[in-house]
PDB file of C-alpha atoms in Angstrom:
ATOM      1  CA  UNK A   1      92.620  97.752 109.723  1.00  0.00           C
ATOM      2  CA  UNK A   2      93.338  98.790 106.382  1.00  0.00           C
ATOM      3  CA  UNK A   3      94.557 102.918 106.273  1.00  0.00           C
ATOM      4  CA  UNK A   4      93.638 104.467 103.222  1.00  0.00           C
ATOM      5  CA  UNK A   5      96.602 107.629 103.328  1.00  0.00           C
ATOM      6  CA  UNK A   6      96.638 110.564 100.288  1.00  0.00           C
ATOM      7  CA  UNK A   7      99.812 108.804  98.980  1.00  0.00           C
ATOM      8  CA  UNK A   8     100.255 112.689  96.887  1.00  0.00           C
ATOM      9  CA  UNK A   9     101.087 114.310  99.768  1.00  0.00           C
ATOM     10  CA  UNK A  10     103.516 111.253 100.921  1.00  0.00           C
ATOM     11  CA  UNK A  11     107.080 111.068 100.572  1.00  0.00           C
ATOM     12  CA  UNK A  12     107.170 107.490  98.696  1.00  0.00           C
ATOM     13  CA  UNK A  13     109.064 105.712 101.328  1.00  0.00           C
ATOM     14  CA  UNK A  14     105.686 106.568 103.903  1.00  0.00           C
ATOM     15  CA  UNK A  15     103.218 105.328 100.512  1.00  0.00           C
ATOM     16  CA  UNK A  16     105.325 102.210 100.731  1.00  0.00           C
ATOM     17  CA  UNK A  17     104.837 101.521 104.532  1.00  0.00           C
ATOM     18  CA  UNK A  18     105.062  97.686 103.981  1.00  0.00           C
ATOM     19  CA  UNK A  19     108.423  97.526 102.288  1.00  0.00           C
ATOM     20  CA  UNK A  20     109.611 100.998 104.212  1.00  0.00           C
ATOM     21  CA  UNK A  21     108.699  99.449 108.501  1.00  0.00           C
ATOM     22  CA  UNK A  22     110.534  98.134 110.388  1.00  0.00           C
ATOM     23  CA  UNK A  23     110.496  95.305 113.703  1.00  0.00           C
ATOM     24  CA  UNK A  24     111.150  97.631 116.144  1.00  0.00           C
ATOM     25  CA  UNK A  25     110.855  97.849 119.563  1.00  0.00           C
ATOM     26  CA  UNK A  26     107.654  99.563 120.033  1.00  0.00           C
ATOM     27  CA  UNK A  27     107.652  98.746 124.545  1.00  0.00           C
ATOM     28  CA  UNK A  28     103.916  99.215 125.453  1.00  0.00           C
ATOM     29  CA  UNK A  29     101.628 102.183 125.215  1.00  0.00           C
ATOM     30  CA  UNK A  30     102.426 105.173 128.978  1.00  0.00           C
ATOM     31  CA  UNK A  31      98.257 104.770 129.548  1.00  0.00           C
ATOM     32  CA  UNK A  32      97.132 108.673 129.027  1.00  0.00           C
ATOM     33  CA  UNK A  33      95.694 109.569 132.316  1.00  0.00           C
ATOM     34  CA  UNK A  34      93.177 112.190 131.993  1.00  0.00           C
ATOM     35  CA  UNK A  35      94.344 114.199 134.822  1.00  0.00           C
ATOM     36  CA  UNK A  36      97.954 113.961 135.223  1.00  0.00           C
ATOM     37  CA  UNK A  37     100.148 115.916 134.283  1.00  0.00           C
ATOM     38  CA  UNK A  38     103.350 115.811 135.673  1.00  0.00           C
ATOM     39  CA  UNK A  39     106.334 117.543 133.751  1.00  0.00           C
ATOM     40  CA  UNK A  40     107.009 121.166 135.382  1.00  0.00           C
ATOM     41  CA  UNK A  41     105.070 124.360 134.995  1.00  0.00           C
ATOM     42  CA  UNK A  42     107.052 127.046 134.544  1.00  0.00           C
ATOM     43  CA  UNK A  43     104.902 130.963 134.294  1.00  0.00           C
ATOM     44  CA  UNK A  44     106.675 133.145 133.009  1.00  0.00           C
ATOM     45  CA  UNK A  45     105.093 135.973 134.280  1.00  0.00           C
ATOM     46  CA  UNK A  46     106.560 135.607 137.677  1.00  0.00           C
ATOM     47  CA  UNK A  47     109.567 132.220 137.254  1.00  0.00           C
ATOM     48  CA  UNK A  48     109.980 130.850 140.317  1.00  0.00           C
ATOM     49  CA  UNK A  49     113.408 130.811 140.451  1.00  0.00           C
ATOM     50  CA  UNK A  50     113.914 127.471 142.281  1.00  0.00           C
ATOM     51  CA  UNK A  51     110.687 125.870 140.849  1.00  0.00           C
ATOM     52  CA  UNK A  52     113.383 126.278 137.692  1.00  0.00           C
ATOM     53  CA  UNK A  53     116.767 124.936 138.635  1.00  0.00           C
ATOM     54  CA  UNK A  54     114.286 121.676 140.053  1.00  0.00           C
ATOM     55  CA  UNK A  55     113.095 121.161 136.751  1.00  0.00           C
ATOM     56  CA  UNK A  56     116.154 121.232 134.472  1.00  0.00           C
ATOM     57  CA  UNK A  57     117.946 119.638 137.477  1.00  0.00           C
ATOM     58  CA  UNK A  58     115.155 117.156 137.895  1.00  0.00           C
ATOM     59  CA  UNK A  59     113.914 116.657 134.165  1.00  0.00           C
ATOM     60  CA  UNK A  60     115.214 118.676 131.489  1.00  0.00           C
ATOM     61  CA  UNK A  61     111.373 119.425 130.266  1.00  0.00           C
ATOM     62  CA  UNK A  62     109.522 122.488 131.792  1.00  0.00           C
ATOM     63  CA  UNK A  63     105.812 123.018 130.423  1.00  0.00           C
ATOM     64  CA  UNK A  64     105.290 127.266 130.251  1.00  0.00           C
ATOM     65  CA  UNK A  65     102.378 129.188 130.561  1.00  0.00           C
ATOM     66  CA  UNK A  66     101.973 133.174 130.732  1.00  0.00           C
ATOM     67  CA  UNK A  67     104.724 133.329 127.974  1.00  0.00           C
ATOM     68  CA  UNK A  68     102.823 135.969 125.532  1.00  0.00           C
ATOM     69  CA  UNK A  69     102.650 134.404 122.256  1.00  0.00           C
ATOM     70  CA  UNK A  70      99.049 135.467 120.872  1.00  0.00           C
ATOM     71  CA  UNK A  71      96.625 131.826 121.158  1.00  0.00           C
ATOM     72  CA  UNK A  72      96.154 133.400 117.968  1.00  0.00           C
ATOM     73  CA  UNK A  73      99.607 132.507 116.090  1.00  0.00           C
ATOM     74  CA  UNK A  74      99.811 128.971 117.718  1.00  0.00           C
ATOM     75  CA  UNK A  75      96.384 128.087 115.989  1.00  0.00           C
ATOM     76  CA  UNK A  76      97.100 129.736 112.822  1.00  0.00           C
ATOM     77  CA  UNK A  77     100.771 127.856 112.656  1.00  0.00           C
ATOM     78  CA  UNK A  78      99.877 125.091 113.362  1.00  0.00           C
ATOM     79  CA  UNK A  79      96.902 124.758 110.693  1.00  0.00           C
ATOM     80  CA  UNK A  80      99.129 126.379 108.213  1.00  0.00           C
ATOM     81  CA  UNK A  81     101.208 123.977 108.515  1.00  0.00           C
ATOM     82  CA  UNK A  82      99.355 121.023 107.923  1.00  0.00           C
ATOM     83  CA  UNK A  83      98.206 122.826 104.700  1.00  0.00           C
ATOM     84  CA  UNK A  84     101.550 122.805 103.949  1.00  0.00           C
ATOM     85  CA  UNK A  85     102.245 118.953 104.015  1.00  0.00           C
ATOM     86  CA  UNK A  86      98.587 118.868 102.518  1.00  0.00           C
ATOM     87  CA  UNK A  87     100.497 120.402  99.077  1.00  0.00           C
ATOM     88  CA  UNK A  88     101.654 117.238  96.695  1.00  0.00           C
ATOM     89  CA  UNK A  89     105.099 115.476  97.160  1.00  0.00           C
ATOM     90  CA  UNK A  90     106.517 117.045  93.730  1.00  0.00           C
ATOM     91  CA  UNK A  91     104.659 120.448  94.760  1.00  0.00           C
ATOM     92  CA  UNK A  92     106.862 120.528  98.037  1.00  0.00           C
ATOM     93  CA  UNK A  93     109.430 119.378  96.166  1.00  0.00           C
ATOM     94  CA  UNK A  94     109.743 121.951  93.918  1.00  0.00           C
ATOM     95  CA  UNK A  95     108.618 125.048  96.152  1.00  0.00           C
ATOM     96  CA  UNK A  96     110.890 123.469  99.406  1.00  0.00           C
ATOM     97  CA  UNK A  97     114.565 124.564  97.906  1.00  0.00           C
ATOM     98  CA  UNK A  98     117.079 127.774  99.137  1.00  0.00           C
ATOM     99  CA  UNK A  99     117.544 128.646 101.895  1.00  0.00           C
ATOM    100  CA  UNK A 100     114.572 126.039 103.319  1.00  0.00           C
ATOM    101  CA  UNK A 101     115.671 122.092 103.783  1.00  0.00           C
ATOM    102  CA  UNK A 102     113.433 118.973 102.867  1.00  0.00           C
ATOM    103  CA  UNK A 103     113.655 115.553 104.044  1.00  0.00           C
ATOM    104  CA  UNK A 104     111.833 113.152 105.337  1.00  0.00           C
ATOM    105  CA  UNK A 105     112.330 109.094 107.044  1.00  0.00           C
ATOM    106  CA  UNK A 106     115.248 111.171 109.979  1.00  0.00           C
ATOM    107  CA  UNK A 107     116.595 114.528 111.363  1.00  0.00           C
ATOM    108  CA  UNK A 108     119.907 113.383 110.352  1.00  0.00           C
ATOM    109  CA  UNK A 109     122.210 116.064 108.198  1.00  0.00           C
ATOM    110  CA  UNK A 110     125.163 116.354 107.227  1.00  0.00           C
ATOM    111  CA  UNK A 111     127.408 119.426 107.570  1.00  0.00           C
ATOM    112  CA  UNK A 112     126.751 120.064 103.572  1.00  0.00           C
ATOM    113  CA  UNK A 113     122.959 119.223 104.267  1.00  0.00           C
ATOM    114  CA  UNK A 114     122.885 115.974 102.752  1.00  0.00           C
ATOM    115  CA  UNK A 115     120.313 113.175 104.764  1.00  0.00           C
ATOM    116  CA  UNK A 116     122.029 111.253 107.149  1.00  0.00           C
ATOM    117  CA  UNK A 117     119.494 108.326 107.467  1.00  0.00           C
ATOM    118  CA  UNK A 118     120.298 104.930 109.556  1.00  0.00           C
ATOM    119  CA  UNK A 119     120.057 101.743 107.997  1.00  0.00           C
ATOM    120  CA  UNK A 120     119.426 100.756 111.371  1.00  0.00           C
ATOM    121  CA  UNK A 121     116.024 103.129 111.413  1.00  0.00           C
ATOM    122  CA  UNK A 122     113.975 104.823 110.111  1.00  0.00           C
ATOM    123  CA  UNK A 123     111.947 107.377 111.589  1.00  0.00           C
ATOM    124  CA  UNK A 124     108.773 107.886 110.811  1.00  0.00           C
ATOM    125  CA  UNK A 125     108.430 111.401 110.150  1.00  0.00           C
ATOM    126  CA  UNK A 126     108.567 115.051 107.428  1.00  0.00           C
ATOM    127  CA  UNK A 127     110.228 117.401 108.259  1.00  0.00           C
ATOM    128  CA  UNK A 128     110.145 121.160 106.878  1.00  0.00           C
ATOM    129  CA  UNK A 129     113.799 123.376 108.083  1.00  0.00           C
ATOM    130  CA  UNK A 130     113.164 127.337 107.793  1.00  0.00           C
ATOM    131  CA  UNK A 131     116.368 129.499 109.260  1.00  0.00           C
ATOM    132  CA  UNK A 132     114.940 132.729 110.917  1.00  0.00           C
ATOM    133  CA  UNK A 133     117.005 134.642 109.999  1.00  0.00           C
ATOM    134  CA  UNK A 134     117.421 134.184 106.437  1.00  0.00           C
ATOM    135  CA  UNK A 135     113.904 134.543 106.081  1.00  0.00           C
ATOM    136  CA  UNK A 136     112.673 138.076 105.324  1.00  0.00           C
ATOM    137  CA  UNK A 137     115.313 138.056 102.670  1.00  0.00           C
ATOM    138  CA  UNK A 138     113.675 136.160 100.423  1.00  0.00           C
ATOM    139  CA  UNK A 139     109.970 136.314  99.449  1.00  0.00           C
ATOM    140  CA  UNK A 140     108.264 132.668  97.997  1.00  0.00           C
ATOM    141  CA  UNK A 141     106.359 132.219  94.714  1.00  0.00           C
ATOM    142  CA  UNK A 142     103.965 129.616  96.286  1.00  0.00           C
ATOM    143  CA  UNK A 143     101.394 132.564  98.538  1.00  0.00           C
ATOM    144  CA  UNK A 144     100.750 129.664 101.122  1.00  0.00           C
ATOM    145  CA  UNK A 145     104.382 129.411 101.921  1.00  0.00           C
ATOM    146  CA  UNK A 146     104.836 132.767 101.708  1.00  0.00           C
ATOM    147  CA  UNK A 147     102.084 133.523 104.180  1.00  0.00           C
ATOM    148  CA  UNK A 148     103.820 130.732 106.413  1.00  0.00           C
ATOM    149  CA  UNK A 149     107.171 132.468 105.714  1.00  0.00           C
ATOM    150  CA  UNK A 150     105.865 136.001 106.720  1.00  0.00           C
ATOM    151  CA  UNK A 151     103.951 133.793 110.343  1.00  0.00           C
ATOM    152  CA  UNK A 152     106.573 132.140 111.258  1.00  0.00           C
ATOM    153  CA  UNK A 153     109.369 135.255 110.743  1.00  0.00           C
ATOM    154  CA  UNK A 154     106.887 136.901 113.339  1.00  0.00           C
ATOM    155  CA  UNK A 155     106.318 133.482 115.338  1.00  0.00           C
ATOM    156  CA  UNK A 156     110.179 133.595 115.253  1.00  0.00           C
ATOM    157  CA  UNK A 157     110.608 136.929 117.181  1.00  0.00           C
ATOM    158  CA  UNK A 158     108.716 135.751 119.932  1.00  0.00           C
ATOM    159  CA  UNK A 159     110.486 132.528 120.476  1.00  0.00           C
ATOM    160  CA  UNK A 160     113.420 134.758 120.354  1.00  0.00           C
ATOM    161  CA  UNK A 161     112.609 136.906 122.830  1.00  0.00           C
ATOM    162  CA  UNK A 162     111.143 133.877 125.033  1.00  0.00           C
ATOM    163  CA  UNK A 163     115.070 131.951 124.092  1.00  0.00           C
ATOM    164  CA  UNK A 164     116.268 134.777 125.646  1.00  0.00           C
ATOM    165  CA  UNK A 165     114.274 135.241 129.396  1.00  0.00           C
ATOM    166  CA  UNK A 166     114.925 131.481 129.741  1.00  0.00           C
ATOM    167  CA  UNK A 167     118.843 131.845 129.381  1.00  0.00           C
ATOM    168  CA  UNK A 168     119.003 134.442 131.220  1.00  0.00           C
ATOM    169  CA  UNK A 169     117.109 132.918 134.391  1.00  0.00           C
ATOM    170  CA  UNK A 170     119.375 129.752 134.204  1.00  0.00           C
ATOM    171  CA  UNK A 171     122.378 131.311 133.686  1.00  0.00           C
ATOM    172  CA  UNK A 172     120.890 133.647 136.463  1.00  0.00           C
ATOM    173  CA  UNK A 173     120.723 130.621 137.987  1.00  0.00           C
ATOM    174  CA  UNK A 174     124.097 128.994 137.287  1.00  0.00           C
ATOM    175  CA  UNK A 175     126.149 132.138 138.267  1.00  0.00           C
ATOM    176  CA  UNK A 176     127.600 132.088 134.978  1.00  0.00           C
ATOM    177  CA  UNK A 177     129.204 135.387 134.077  1.00  0.00           C
ATOM    178  CA  UNK A 178     127.629 137.497 130.989  1.00  0.00           C
ATOM    179  CA  UNK A 179     130.488 138.159 128.797  1.00  0.00           C
ATOM    180  CA  UNK A 180     131.281 134.033 128.506  1.00  0.00           C
ATOM    181  CA  UNK A 181     127.450 133.274 128.501  1.00  0.00           C
ATOM    182  CA  UNK A 182     126.402 136.047 125.877  1.00  0.00           C
ATOM    183  CA  UNK A 183     127.459 134.001 123.169  1.00  0.00           C
ATOM    184  CA  UNK A 184     126.403 130.256 124.923  1.00  0.00           C
ATOM    185  CA  UNK A 185     122.829 131.728 122.813  1.00  0.00           C
ATOM    186  CA  UNK A 186     123.093 132.941 119.998  1.00  0.00           C
ATOM    187  CA  UNK A 187     119.591 134.126 118.244  1.00  0.00           C
ATOM    188  CA  UNK A 188     121.410 134.367 114.969  1.00  0.00           C
ATOM    189  CA  UNK A 189     121.634 130.217 114.854  1.00  0.00           C
ATOM    190  CA  UNK A 190     117.846 129.777 115.893  1.00  0.00           C
ATOM    191  CA  UNK A 191     115.946 127.869 113.939  1.00  0.00           C
ATOM    192  CA  UNK A 192     112.293 126.679 113.279  1.00  0.00           C
ATOM    193  CA  UNK A 193     111.990 122.868 112.040  1.00  0.00           C
ATOM    194  CA  UNK A 194     108.702 122.096 111.468  1.00  0.00           C
ATOM    195  CA  UNK A 195     107.236 118.201 111.546  1.00  0.00           C
ATOM    196  CA  UNK A 196     104.432 115.664 110.156  1.00  0.00           C
ATOM    197  CA  UNK A 197     103.969 112.785 111.668  1.00  0.00           C
ATOM    198  CA  UNK A 198     102.211 110.521 109.258  1.00  0.00           C
ATOM    199  CA  UNK A 199     100.007 107.967 110.667  1.00  0.00           C
ATOM    200  CA  UNK A 200     100.730 104.459 110.181  1.00  0.00           C
ATOM    201  CA  UNK A 201      99.310 101.815 109.572  1.00  0.00           C
ATOM    202  CA  UNK A 202      98.255  98.671 111.729  1.00  0.00           C
ATOM    203  CA  UNK A 203     101.022  95.482 111.805  1.00  0.00           C
ATOM    204  CA  UNK A 204     103.609  98.531 110.576  1.00  0.00           C
ATOM    205  CA  UNK A 205     105.790 100.210 114.067  1.00  0.00           C
ATOM    206  CA  UNK A 206     108.505 102.486 113.529  1.00  0.00           C
ATOM    207  CA  UNK A 207     109.070 105.558 115.854  1.00  0.00           C
ATOM    208  CA  UNK A 208     108.389 108.613 114.726  1.00  0.00           C
ATOM    209  CA  UNK A 209     111.824 109.892 116.053  1.00  0.00           C
ATOM    210  CA  UNK A 210     113.415 107.130 118.526  1.00  0.00           C
ATOM    211  CA  UNK A 211     115.094 108.047 120.925  1.00  0.00           C
ATOM    212  CA  UNK A 212     117.978 110.841 121.560  1.00  0.00           C
ATOM    213  CA  UNK A 213     118.858 114.157 122.893  1.00  0.00           C
ATOM    214  CA  UNK A 214     118.685 117.406 121.479  1.00  0.00           C
ATOM    215  CA  UNK A 215     121.993 119.353 120.600  1.00  0.00           C
ATOM    216  CA  UNK A 216     120.860 122.502 121.259  1.00  0.00           C
ATOM    217  CA  UNK A 217     121.065 125.112 124.217  1.00  0.00           C
ATOM    218  CA  UNK A 218     117.548 124.476 123.704  1.00  0.00           C
ATOM    219  CA  UNK A 219     113.615 123.855 121.640  1.00  0.00           C
ATOM    220  CA  UNK A 220     110.658 125.376 122.218  1.00  0.00           C
ATOM    221  CA  UNK A 221     107.630 123.164 121.203  1.00  0.00           C
ATOM    222  CA  UNK A 222     104.101 123.987 119.997  1.00  0.00           C
ATOM    223  CA  UNK A 223     103.128 120.376 119.568  1.00  0.00           C
ATOM    224  CA  UNK A 224      99.533 119.925 117.930  1.00  0.00           C
ATOM    225  CA  UNK A 225      96.513 118.115 120.545  1.00  0.00           C
ATOM    226  CA  UNK A 226      97.664 114.356 119.043  1.00  0.00           C
ATOM    227  CA  UNK A 227     100.139 113.812 121.508  1.00  0.00           C
ATOM    228  CA  UNK A 228     102.820 111.014 121.130  1.00  0.00           C
ATOM    229  CA  UNK A 229     106.049 113.162 123.246  1.00  0.00           C
ATOM    230  CA  UNK A 230     107.104 111.297 125.985  1.00  0.00           C
ATOM    231  CA  UNK A 231     110.076 112.143 127.866  1.00  0.00           C
ATOM    232  CA  UNK A 232     112.632 109.663 130.124  1.00  0.00           C
ATOM    233  CA  UNK A 233     112.583 110.601 133.482  1.00  0.00           C
ATOM    234  CA  UNK A 234     113.681 108.375 136.526  1.00  0.00           C
ATOM    235  CA  UNK A 235     113.843 105.041 134.585  1.00  0.00           C
ATOM    236  CA  UNK A 236     110.507 105.560 133.055  1.00  0.00           C
ATOM    237  CA  UNK A 237     108.916 107.475 130.015  1.00  0.00           C
ATOM    238  CA  UNK A 238     106.036 110.507 130.187  1.00  0.00           C
ATOM    239  CA  UNK A 239     103.871 111.209 128.363  1.00  0.00           C
ATOM    240  CA  UNK A 240     103.988 114.769 127.855  1.00  0.00           C
ATOM    241  CA  UNK A 241     100.671 115.861 127.136  1.00  0.00           C
ATOM    242  CA  UNK A 242      99.316 118.361 124.725  1.00  0.00           C
ATOM    243  CA  UNK A 243      97.540 121.540 126.810  1.00  0.00           C
ATOM    244  CA  UNK A 244      96.457 124.991 124.934  1.00  0.00           C
ATOM    245  CA  UNK A 245      98.072 127.952 124.981  1.00  0.00           C
ATOM    246  CA  UNK A 246     101.455 125.848 126.258  1.00  0.00           C
ATOM    247  CA  UNK A 247     104.616 125.947 125.702  1.00  0.00           C
ATOM    248  CA  UNK A 248     107.437 122.762 126.210  1.00  0.00           C
ATOM    249  CA  UNK A 249     111.213 123.258 126.628  1.00  0.00           C
ATOM    250  CA  UNK A 250     113.351 120.931 125.822  1.00  0.00           C
ATOM    251  CA  UNK A 251     116.836 121.728 127.615  1.00  0.00           C
ATOM    252  CA  UNK A 252     119.670 119.876 124.634  1.00  0.00           C
ATOM    253  CA  UNK A 253     123.635 118.909 124.834  1.00  0.00           C
ATOM    254  CA  UNK A 254     124.654 122.437 125.116  1.00  0.00           C
ATOM    255  CA  UNK A 255     122.592 123.707 128.557  1.00  0.00           C
ATOM    256  CA  UNK A 256     123.532 120.892 130.053  1.00  0.00           C
ATOM    257  CA  UNK A 257     128.428 121.247 129.489  1.00  0.00           C
ATOM    258  CA  UNK A 258     126.973 124.497 130.018  1.00  0.00           C
ATOM    259  CA  UNK A 259     125.876 123.859 133.217  1.00  0.00           C
ATOM    260  CA  UNK A 260     128.577 121.329 134.646  1.00  0.00           C
ATOM    261  CA  UNK A 261     125.525 118.363 133.822  1.00  0.00           C
ATOM    262  CA  UNK A 262     123.607 120.306 136.472  1.00  0.00           C
ATOM    263  CA  UNK A 263     121.083 120.814 133.875  1.00  0.00           C
ATOM    264  CA  UNK A 264     119.937 117.190 132.321  1.00  0.00           C
ATOM    265  CA  UNK A 265     119.196 117.527 128.113  1.00  0.00           C
ATOM    266  CA  UNK A 266     116.306 115.459 127.979  1.00  0.00           C
ATOM    267  CA  UNK A 267     115.893 112.090 125.740  1.00  0.00           C
ATOM    268  CA  UNK A 268     112.857 111.854 124.681  1.00  0.00           C
ATOM    269  CA  UNK A 269     111.072 109.986 122.204  1.00  0.00           C
ATOM    270  CA  UNK A 270     107.997 110.511 119.453  1.00  0.00           C
ATOM    271  CA  UNK A 271     105.300 107.858 118.843  1.00  0.00           C
ATOM    272  CA  UNK A 272     103.594 107.664 115.990  1.00  0.00           C
ATOM    273  CA  UNK A 273      99.512 107.926 115.597  1.00  0.00           C
ATOM    274  CA  UNK A 274      98.062 105.201 113.981  1.00  0.00           C
ATOM    275  CA  UNK A 275      95.482 107.602 112.886  1.00  0.00           C
ATOM    276  CA  UNK A 276      95.968 110.821 111.932  1.00  0.00           C
ATOM    277  CA  UNK A 277      98.807 112.845 111.390  1.00  0.00           C
ATOM    278  CA  UNK A 278     100.956 114.599 113.665  1.00  0.00           C
ATOM    279  CA  UNK A 279     102.576 118.186 113.572  1.00  0.00           C
ATOM    280  CA  UNK A 280     104.287 120.005 115.444  1.00  0.00           C
ATOM    281  CA  UNK A 281     106.829 123.917 115.264  1.00  0.00           C
ATOM    282  CA  UNK A 282     109.522 123.320 117.334  1.00  0.00           C
ATOM    283  CA  UNK A 283     112.491 125.972 117.268  1.00  0.00           C
ATOM    284  CA  UNK A 284     116.110 124.990 118.102  1.00  0.00           C
ATOM    285  CA  UNK A 285     118.878 127.484 119.065  1.00  0.00           C
ATOM    286  CA  UNK A 286     122.342 127.516 119.373  1.00  0.00           C
ATOM    287  CA  UNK A 287     125.885 128.363 120.982  1.00  0.00           C
ATOM    288  CA  UNK A 288     127.459 130.531 118.415  1.00  0.00           C
ATOM    289  CA  UNK A 289     129.897 127.771 116.103  1.00  0.00           C
ATOM    290  CA  UNK A 290     132.636 129.251 116.881  1.00  0.00           C
ATOM    291  CA  UNK A 291     132.315 130.168 121.102  1.00  0.00           C
ATOM    292  CA  UNK A 292     134.239 127.410 123.269  1.00  0.00           C
ATOM    293  CA  UNK A 293     132.038 126.085 126.140  1.00  0.00           C
ATOM    294  CA  UNK A 294     134.407 125.315 129.500  1.00  0.00           C
ATOM    295  CA  UNK A 295     133.386 122.957 131.605  1.00  0.00           C
ATOM    296  CA  UNK A 296     134.980 121.260 134.795  1.00  0.00           C
ATOM    297  CA  UNK A 297     133.288 117.980 133.822  1.00  0.00           C
ATOM    298  CA  UNK A 298     134.464 117.737 129.570  1.00  0.00           C
ATOM    299  CA  UNK A 299     137.233 119.372 127.669  1.00  0.00           C
ATOM    300  CA  UNK A 300     137.188 122.558 125.993  1.00  0.00           C
ATOM    301  CA  UNK A 301     135.124 122.750 122.411  1.00  0.00           C
ATOM    302  CA  UNK A 302     132.960 124.499 120.255  1.00  0.00           C
ATOM    303  CA  UNK A 303     129.466 124.356 118.708  1.00  0.00           C
ATOM    304  CA  UNK A 304     131.521 123.134 115.312  1.00  0.00           C
ATOM    305  CA  UNK A 305     133.203 121.460 117.224  1.00  0.00           C
ATOM    306  CA  UNK A 306     130.538 119.208 117.966  1.00  0.00           C
ATOM    307  CA  UNK A 307     128.276 119.472 115.122  1.00  0.00           C
ATOM    308  CA  UNK A 308     131.102 118.055 113.358  1.00  0.00           C
ATOM    309  CA  UNK A 309     131.742 114.810 115.790  1.00  0.00           C
ATOM    310  CA  UNK A 310     127.719 114.438 115.883  1.00  0.00           C
ATOM    311  CA  UNK A 311     128.367 114.383 111.646  1.00  0.00           C
ATOM    312  CA  UNK A 312     130.381 111.554 111.587  1.00  0.00           C
ATOM    313  CA  UNK A 313     128.994 109.625 114.812  1.00  0.00           C
ATOM    314  CA  UNK A 314     125.944 109.102 112.930  1.00  0.00           C
ATOM    315  CA  UNK A 315     128.046 108.100 109.379  1.00  0.00           C
ATOM    316  CA  UNK A 316     129.973 106.517 111.141  1.00  0.00           C
ATOM    317  CA  UNK A 317     127.779 104.334 113.634  1.00  0.00           C
ATOM    318  CA  UNK A 318     124.707 105.488 113.371  1.00  0.00           C
ATOM    319  CA  UNK A 319     123.278 107.307 116.354  1.00  0.00           C
ATOM    320  CA  UNK A 320     125.184 110.833 117.875  1.00  0.00           C
ATOM    321  CA  UNK A 321     127.494 110.158 120.777  1.00  0.00           C
ATOM    322  CA  UNK A 322     127.232 113.668 122.192  1.00  0.00           C
ATOM    323  CA  UNK A 323     128.861 115.170 124.829  1.00  0.00           C
ATOM    324  CA  UNK A 324     130.563 111.386 125.886  1.00  0.00           C
ATOM    325  CA  UNK A 325     133.010 112.711 122.659  1.00  0.00           C
ATOM    326  CA  UNK A 326     133.647 115.469 125.011  1.00  0.00           C
ATOM    327  CA  UNK A 327     133.616 114.410 128.334  1.00  0.00           C
ATOM    328  CA  UNK A 328     137.089 114.155 130.919  1.00  0.00           C
ATOM    329  CA  UNK A 329     137.963 111.343 133.025  1.00  0.00           C
ATOM    330  CA  UNK A 330     137.807 112.575 135.807  1.00  0.00           C
TER     331      UNK A 330
END
């Protein structure tokens, strides 16, 4: 079946599918077992520290319930994101300007803000980046975009609260020095990345985003009901099912280093839907740029060092090497 696409709203990369998709290895679809959800669950109203340790150590991903973010906010943000992506490509290019960034075919950006797209693989994703610390300083002329800005500002405050609460529980488990660990999570670094994964027609194939780990301390994901996110656990890929009013926490490289490798930065990927757009809203938070992360397993480094090395890796190798670049030979 050939898919009819609303070509006006998609970047040209996606409306010219036959020329842009590649012969990537999309292994067999994972069976979606209706009642099976193996992802660990953490209840924020009564955090069980033993369960949190287990989830961070064995999975690097968990599902957050009773998080206090109103369900209306979670739904509205999905609905407005879908409307924003439905605007024409040309209009989006015109309105999504500084301090926002708008890009597609990759999730990698250089230090100067340029898109880093590997010639080896195209990510089947369209992205809008919203730096939370700057949103209140701007007002956008486009009414839809400005409504979305106001909603993201509210949503971002909820997520900053969640990030603090989750991180403090992790720091307690790891017995981190409170003075040192405070700079390991900097709210001013928080940003929201809004993704649209366009459908891909039969006969073409690409990953929405291929296998990767996040560079952040962790991310907080609000995904729609289509599914597609998969996490790597025990030498197999596990679907991270969409369940209403829950959020997904993905631990990143910084958390693995901070925890001295006790916690794991989860490998994950996104599978593209054949029929519909998939929308996801992801909050990322990092250490202070100049905060030195000290661990017995890694040479001391700052997030600025890590980010610069990752950009260099992507530009020269086509992928991020990550923590291995800083690992001590012990």
